Short mmCIF file of C-alpha atoms and ligand atoms in Angstrom, two decimals:
data_model
loop_
_atom_site.label_atom_id
_atom_site.label_comp_id
_atom_site.label_asym_id
_atom_site.label_seq_id
_atom_site.Cartn_x
_atom_site.Cartn_y
_atom_site.Cartn_z
CA MET A 691 164.84 102.55 24.21
CA ASP A 692 161.77 100.35 25.13
CA ASP A 693 163.23 100.84 28.59
CA PHE A 694 163.23 104.58 28.28
CA ILE A 695 159.81 104.46 26.96
CA ALA A 696 158.15 101.99 29.45
CA GLY A 697 159.68 104.21 32.11
CA LEU A 698 158.85 107.77 30.78
CA PRO A 699 156.39 109.74 32.91
CA LYS A 700 153.42 109.95 30.98
CA CYS A 701 150.38 112.03 30.08
CA GLU A 702 147.38 110.90 28.27
CA LEU A 703 145.06 113.53 26.64
CA HIS A 704 143.15 111.55 24.16
CA LEU A 705 141.59 108.60 25.48
CA HIS A 706 137.73 107.46 25.05
CA ILE A 707 136.71 105.56 28.16
CA GLU A 708 134.19 103.59 25.91
CA GLY A 709 137.20 102.73 23.83
CA THR A 710 138.93 100.97 26.49
CA LEU A 711 136.58 98.22 26.89
CA GLU A 712 138.41 95.19 26.64
CA PRO A 713 136.53 92.23 25.12
CA GLU A 714 137.34 90.11 28.61
CA LEU A 715 135.37 93.10 30.49
CA LYS A 716 132.54 93.14 27.84
CA PHE A 717 131.88 89.48 28.38
CA ARG A 718 132.18 89.80 31.89
CA LEU A 719 129.60 92.71 32.33
CA ALA A 720 127.51 90.87 29.73
CA GLU A 721 127.11 87.83 32.01
CA ARG A 722 126.17 90.25 35.31
CA ASN A 723 123.81 91.77 33.44
CA GLY A 724 122.02 88.87 31.54
CA ILE A 725 122.85 89.92 28.42
CA GLU A 726 123.40 87.58 25.49
CA LEU A 727 126.37 88.71 23.27
CA PRO A 728 126.58 87.42 19.42
CA HIS A 729 129.71 85.62 19.94
CA ALA A 730 130.85 82.77 22.16
CA THR A 731 134.35 84.09 22.96
CA VAL A 732 136.92 86.97 23.11
CA GLU A 733 138.51 85.25 20.05
CA GLU A 734 135.31 85.05 17.75
CA ALA A 735 134.10 88.43 19.01
CA ARG A 736 137.52 89.90 17.81
CA ALA A 737 137.78 88.25 14.70
CA ALA A 738 134.12 89.29 13.70
CA TYR A 739 134.86 92.91 14.22
CA SER A 740 136.71 94.77 11.23
CA PHE A 741 136.80 98.18 10.22
CA ASP A 742 139.07 100.70 8.10
CA SER A 743 137.56 103.87 8.28
CA LEU A 744 136.14 105.85 11.20
CA THR A 745 132.61 105.63 10.01
CA SER A 746 132.92 101.61 9.83
CA PHE A 747 134.71 101.47 13.36
CA LEU A 748 131.91 103.62 15.10
CA VAL A 749 129.42 100.89 14.05
CA GLY A 750 130.76 98.29 16.33
CA TYR A 751 131.94 100.72 19.01
CA TYR A 752 128.61 101.57 20.02
CA GLU A 753 127.00 97.82 19.44
CA SER A 754 129.74 97.07 22.17
CA MET A 755 128.45 99.56 24.95
CA ASP A 756 125.27 97.92 25.12
CA VAL A 757 126.96 96.13 28.24
CA LEU A 758 127.47 99.28 29.99
CA ARG A 759 124.20 99.72 32.30
CA THR A 760 124.88 100.13 35.90
CA GLU A 761 126.88 102.40 37.94
CA PRO A 762 129.13 99.50 38.93
CA ASP A 763 129.65 98.91 35.07
CA PHE A 764 131.09 102.47 34.34
CA TYR A 765 133.17 102.00 37.64
CA ASP A 766 134.94 98.79 36.54
CA LEU A 767 135.48 100.08 33.18
CA ALA A 768 137.22 103.16 34.46
CA TYR A 769 139.13 101.50 37.26
CA ALA A 770 140.42 99.01 34.62
CA TYR A 771 141.74 101.70 32.55
CA LEU A 772 143.32 103.35 35.23
CA ALA A 773 145.06 100.33 36.89
CA LYS A 774 146.30 99.99 33.23
CA ALA A 775 147.49 103.29 32.69
CA VAL A 776 149.37 103.14 35.84
CA SER A 777 151.02 100.14 34.75
CA GLN A 778 152.44 102.24 31.54
CA ASN A 779 153.73 105.03 34.10
CA VAL A 780 150.91 107.35 33.17
CA ARG A 781 150.78 110.00 35.78
CA TYR A 782 147.84 112.02 34.65
CA ALA A 783 145.03 111.35 32.04
CA GLU A 784 142.20 113.56 30.60
CA ILE A 785 139.33 110.83 29.70
CA PHE A 786 136.75 111.50 27.11
CA PHE A 787 133.34 110.13 28.00
CA ASP A 788 130.14 109.96 25.66
CA PRO A 789 127.33 110.60 27.59
CA GLN A 790 124.80 110.45 24.70
CA ALA A 791 125.97 107.13 23.80
CA HIS A 792 124.34 105.99 27.20
CA THR A 793 121.66 108.21 27.47
CA SER A 794 120.23 107.43 23.97
CA ARG A 795 119.78 103.61 25.20
CA GLY A 796 118.31 104.59 28.46
CA VAL A 797 121.16 104.66 30.74
CA PRO A 798 120.76 107.86 32.85
CA PHE A 799 123.49 110.54 32.59
CA ASP A 800 123.72 110.26 36.81
CA ILE A 801 124.74 106.59 36.36
CA VAL A 802 127.56 107.10 33.97
CA ILE A 803 129.39 110.04 35.60
CA ARG A 804 128.82 108.80 39.09
CA GLY A 805 130.62 105.48 38.17
CA LEU A 806 133.49 107.13 36.23
CA ARG A 807 133.82 109.79 39.06
CA ARG A 808 134.12 107.18 41.92
CA ALA A 809 136.52 105.21 40.00
CA ILE A 810 138.91 108.32 39.28
CA LEU A 811 138.60 108.88 43.22
CA ASP A 812 139.38 105.31 43.88
CA ALA A 813 142.45 105.40 41.47
CA GLU A 814 144.03 108.31 42.77
CA ARG A 815 143.82 107.14 46.15
CA THR A 816 145.10 103.71 45.57
CA LEU A 817 146.80 103.93 42.52
CA GLY A 818 148.42 107.41 42.84
CA ILE A 819 147.03 108.22 39.19
CA ARG A 820 145.44 111.66 38.52
CA ALA A 821 142.59 112.18 36.08
CA GLN A 822 139.95 114.59 34.87
CA LEU A 823 136.76 113.92 32.80
CA ILE A 824 136.02 115.81 29.53
CA MET A 825 132.53 115.23 28.07
CA CYS A 826 132.13 114.73 24.50
CA PHE A 827 129.01 115.28 22.47
CA LEU A 828 128.27 113.03 19.41
CA ARG A 829 128.30 115.10 16.20
CA ASP A 830 126.40 112.81 14.30
CA LEU A 831 123.41 113.57 16.78
CA SER A 832 121.56 116.86 16.66
CA ALA A 833 122.99 120.24 18.37
CA GLY A 834 119.52 120.37 20.37
CA TYR A 835 120.76 116.83 22.05
CA ALA A 836 124.07 118.25 22.61
CA MET A 837 122.63 121.36 24.32
CA ALA A 838 120.20 119.12 26.54
CA THR A 839 122.94 117.13 27.52
CA LEU A 840 125.50 120.29 28.28
CA MET A 841 122.40 121.68 30.67
CA GLU A 842 122.21 118.09 32.15
CA SER A 843 125.82 118.01 33.06
CA LEU A 844 125.50 121.36 34.98
CA PRO A 845 124.87 119.83 38.32
CA TYR A 846 128.08 117.86 38.16
CA ARG A 847 130.09 120.98 36.82
CA GLU A 848 132.69 120.28 39.37
CA TRP A 849 133.72 116.66 38.11
CA ILE A 850 134.20 117.81 34.35
CA VAL A 851 137.06 119.72 33.08
CA GLY A 852 135.90 120.53 29.62
CA VAL A 853 133.72 119.60 26.70
CA GLY A 854 134.52 117.60 23.37
CA LEU A 855 133.09 116.54 19.94
CA ASP A 856 133.63 113.30 18.73
CA SER A 857 131.90 110.41 16.57
CA ASP A 858 131.20 110.74 12.63
CA GLU A 859 132.61 113.99 11.50
CA ARG A 860 131.22 113.48 7.66
CA GLY A 861 128.94 116.04 7.04
CA ASN A 862 129.15 117.12 10.88
CA PRO A 863 131.14 120.31 10.94
CA PRO A 864 132.29 122.46 13.97
CA VAL A 865 129.85 125.24 13.40
CA LYS A 866 126.89 122.91 13.78
CA PHE A 867 127.70 122.96 17.44
CA GLU A 868 128.54 126.82 17.53
CA GLN A 869 125.86 127.72 20.11
CA VAL A 870 126.68 124.70 22.29
CA PHE A 871 130.06 125.22 22.52
CA ALA A 872 129.40 128.98 23.14
CA ARG A 873 127.19 128.19 26.09
CA ALA A 874 129.89 125.38 27.54
CA ARG A 875 132.29 128.48 27.48
CA GLN A 876 130.05 130.67 29.35
CA GLU A 877 129.40 127.79 32.02
CA GLY A 878 133.42 127.29 32.70
CA TYR A 879 134.21 124.47 30.42
CA LEU A 880 137.49 124.28 28.35
CA LEU A 881 136.87 123.37 24.81
CA THR A 882 138.22 120.76 22.45
CA MET A 883 137.01 118.91 18.92
CA HIS A 884 137.99 116.28 16.93
CA CYS A 885 139.59 117.22 13.77
CA ASP A 886 139.79 113.60 12.74
CA VAL A 887 142.23 112.77 9.98
CA ASP A 888 141.68 113.00 6.28
CA GLN A 889 138.24 113.79 6.53
CA GLU A 890 136.38 115.80 4.08
CA ASN A 891 136.99 119.42 4.53
CA SER A 892 139.49 118.74 7.35
CA VAL A 893 141.27 122.33 6.77
CA THR A 894 137.97 123.82 6.47
CA HIS A 895 136.97 122.25 10.25
CA ILE A 896 139.90 123.21 11.48
CA ARG A 897 139.77 126.74 10.40
CA GLN A 898 136.22 126.82 12.18
CA CYS A 899 137.61 125.55 15.40
CA LEU A 900 139.81 128.65 15.48
CA ASP A 901 137.54 131.18 14.23
CA VAL A 902 134.08 130.31 15.33
CA ILE A 903 134.34 127.86 18.30
CA GLY A 904 137.79 129.00 19.82
CA VAL A 905 139.05 125.80 20.97
CA ASP A 906 141.64 125.59 23.76
CA ARG A 907 142.90 122.43 22.08
CA ILE A 908 142.76 120.07 18.67
CA ASP A 909 142.19 116.27 18.84
CA HIS A 910 143.94 114.81 16.16
CA GLY A 911 144.41 117.58 13.73
CA VAL A 912 147.14 116.66 11.47
CA ASN A 913 145.38 117.99 8.48
CA ALA A 914 146.52 121.59 9.74
CA LEU A 915 149.76 121.11 8.13
CA ASP A 916 148.28 121.22 4.53
CA ASP A 917 147.42 124.89 5.38
CA SER A 918 150.46 127.19 6.15
CA SER A 919 148.16 129.91 7.50
CA LEU A 920 146.64 127.71 10.04
CA VAL A 921 149.79 126.16 11.23
CA GLU A 922 150.94 130.13 11.75
CA GLU A 923 147.65 130.89 13.61
CA ILE A 924 147.94 127.68 15.85
CA GLN A 925 151.46 128.61 16.67
CA ARG A 926 150.53 132.05 17.48
CA ARG A 927 147.78 130.81 20.08
CA GLY A 928 149.97 128.18 21.19
CA LEU A 929 147.49 125.04 20.87
CA GLY A 930 148.32 121.70 21.28
CA PHE A 931 147.27 118.58 19.25
CA THR A 932 146.24 115.28 20.81
CA VAL A 933 147.70 112.82 17.90
CA CYS A 934 146.70 108.88 18.04
CA PRO A 935 149.15 107.30 15.87
CA VAL A 936 148.14 103.48 15.81
CA SER A 937 144.34 104.72 15.77
CA ASN A 938 145.13 106.88 12.75
CA GLY A 939 146.83 103.60 11.06
CA PHE A 940 143.28 101.79 11.44
CA VAL A 941 140.97 104.22 10.20
CA THR A 942 143.31 105.98 7.55
CA ASP A 943 146.51 105.38 5.35
CA GLY A 944 148.91 105.15 8.23
CA ILE A 945 150.02 106.21 11.31
CA LYS A 946 151.15 109.99 10.50
CA ALA A 947 154.65 109.69 11.89
CA GLU A 948 156.05 112.05 9.57
CA GLU A 949 153.26 114.63 10.26
CA ILE A 950 154.29 114.09 14.06
CA ARG A 951 157.84 114.83 12.85
CA ARG A 952 157.22 117.82 11.27
CA MET A 953 155.06 118.87 14.02
CA LEU A 954 157.96 118.46 16.21
CA ASP A 955 160.46 120.36 13.96
CA LEU A 956 157.72 122.94 13.51
CA GLY A 957 157.51 123.60 17.18
CA LEU A 958 153.94 122.71 17.45
CA ARG A 959 152.83 121.24 20.66
CA VAL A 960 152.04 117.70 19.42
CA THR A 961 151.48 114.81 21.90
CA VAL A 962 150.84 110.98 21.15
CA ASN A 963 147.89 109.44 22.82
CA SER A 964 145.56 106.00 22.51
CA ASP A 965 142.23 106.95 21.33
CA ASP A 966 140.40 103.51 21.69
CA PRO A 967 143.05 101.32 23.01
CA ALA A 968 141.05 98.14 23.28
CA TYR A 969 140.01 98.41 19.78
CA PHE A 970 143.19 99.48 18.22
CA LEU A 971 145.48 97.38 20.70
CA ALA A 972 147.79 99.79 21.57
CA TYR A 973 147.73 102.03 24.64
CA VAL A 974 149.96 105.09 24.96
CA THR A 975 153.36 103.29 25.49
CA GLU A 976 152.81 101.19 22.13
CA ASN A 977 151.58 104.32 20.52
CA LEU A 978 155.01 106.07 21.52
CA GLN A 979 156.68 102.56 20.39
CA ALA A 980 154.84 103.12 17.14
CA VAL A 981 156.16 106.37 16.44
CA HIS A 982 159.56 105.73 17.65
CA GLN A 983 160.02 102.54 15.28
CA ALA A 984 158.93 104.89 12.11
CA LEU A 985 160.81 107.93 13.25
CA ASP A 986 164.05 106.69 15.34
CA LEU A 987 163.00 109.09 17.63
CA THR A 988 165.55 110.33 20.22
CA THR A 989 165.06 110.31 24.02
CA GLY A 990 164.94 114.28 23.81
CA ASP A 991 162.29 113.82 21.13
CA LEU A 992 160.08 111.52 23.38
CA ALA A 993 160.64 113.24 26.52
CA ARG A 994 159.42 116.37 24.52
CA LEU A 995 155.94 114.58 23.31
CA GLU A 996 155.31 114.26 27.13
CA GLN A 997 156.57 117.75 28.20
CA ASN A 998 154.13 118.91 25.38
CA ALA A 999 151.49 116.63 27.01
CA PHE A 1000 151.87 117.96 30.54
CA GLU A 1001 152.20 121.60 29.32
CA ILE A 1002 149.13 121.60 27.48
CA SER A 1003 146.98 119.45 29.87
CA TRP A 1004 143.98 120.93 31.92
CA LEU A 1005 145.85 121.34 35.15
CA PRO A 1006 146.71 124.14 37.39
CA ARG A 1007 150.12 125.26 36.55
CA ALA A 1008 151.54 124.10 39.88
CA VAL A 1009 150.42 120.65 39.24
CA LYS A 1010 151.84 120.82 35.80
CA ASP A 1011 155.16 122.02 36.98
CA GLY A 1012 155.22 118.96 39.32
CA TYR A 1013 155.10 116.75 36.60
CA LEU A 1014 157.49 118.62 34.29
CA ALA A 1015 159.97 118.08 37.44
CA GLU A 1016 159.30 114.51 37.32
CA LEU A 1017 159.71 114.18 33.59
CA THR A 1018 163.20 116.36 33.71
CA ASP A 1019 164.61 114.44 36.66
CA TYR A 1020 163.67 111.02 34.76
CA THR A 1021 165.33 112.24 31.44
CA ARG A 1022 168.72 113.55 33.26
CA THR A 1023 168.94 110.42 34.99
CA GLN A 1024 167.85 107.83 32.41
CA GLY A 1025 168.04 109.79 29.18
N1 ADE B 1097 135.12 108.02 19.06
C1 ADE B 1097 135.86 107.23 19.65
N2 ADE B 1097 137.06 107.21 18.72
C2 ADE B 1097 136.74 108.39 17.69
C3 ADE B 1097 137.60 109.03 17.16
N3 ADE B 1097 138.52 108.46 16.84
N4 ADE B 1097 136.96 110.05 16.42
C4 ADE B 1097 135.65 110.21 16.50
N5 ADE B 1097 135.22 109.95 17.34
C5 ADE B 1097 135.70 108.90 18.08
ZN1 ZN B 1098 139.20 110.30 19.62
#
């Protein structure tokens, strides 16, 4: 089964590019930019960073980004991720980036997006992987700053497929960003939002995503299972979930495998993704392996997870169909 998982053509839909900053690259960028890090070695840095909740995770997460300063830094970050993804047979990735985590430190929006975009174009050409960018707003900052960031993104509109919402959910409900997301919709962006797992008011927040924001997809979102009317509405709209099991294992009480099983059984469009793989030590293959170990998935279940992912991806229909045909071919010959 490990071989089947390794070879499966994959689609990654929940991946924060800043969360792919491996300590080795962090040290390299620090040196290039003349920044002194508080730890002497990669091992020391890893050992010093501990967290057990979304809030505590995010503290060290944002601190680490200080090494990302120039266009080549963002290029190197994204190219390294895309090369790693190719090694796991990821055929297509939708990549979150957090411009405000950089503009708030004085790094211009233009530097961030140009580096990421150039890496995607190079990787498409040289590695054969395809990718698109999703711009996330930081929900613990003001709606005004999010709106200003949305406006700043408009000249780069063609390089961004949609917008999302991440960072600390506590006290920062979807409705806080109602106007920002309405404007993003008007500008032609697709919409998603983090509904992090086991947060205060999780069900209310997911309901707001549907009724107030009108999302096209839900990031995480397993607490929808707590409310049958939510499940029915999500089924009716055919919305997908980007679940990140190993990440959930770090910041909640488990990898939520049983919830993934229930979602599959309900015919919900659930997918398995990696979130912040440099921090949770698991890229998409290891996430699929973790769920397989917990649930003893069949090859059909595993193929279904990737089929769901290509289906709910923000690709044109004809491109989706190409990947789905590849997946069918793989399961027919290897399944
Ligand atoms: N930023 C990076 N990873 C995140 C997550 N899992 N939830 C919210 N914000 C994030
Ligand atoms: Zn996330």
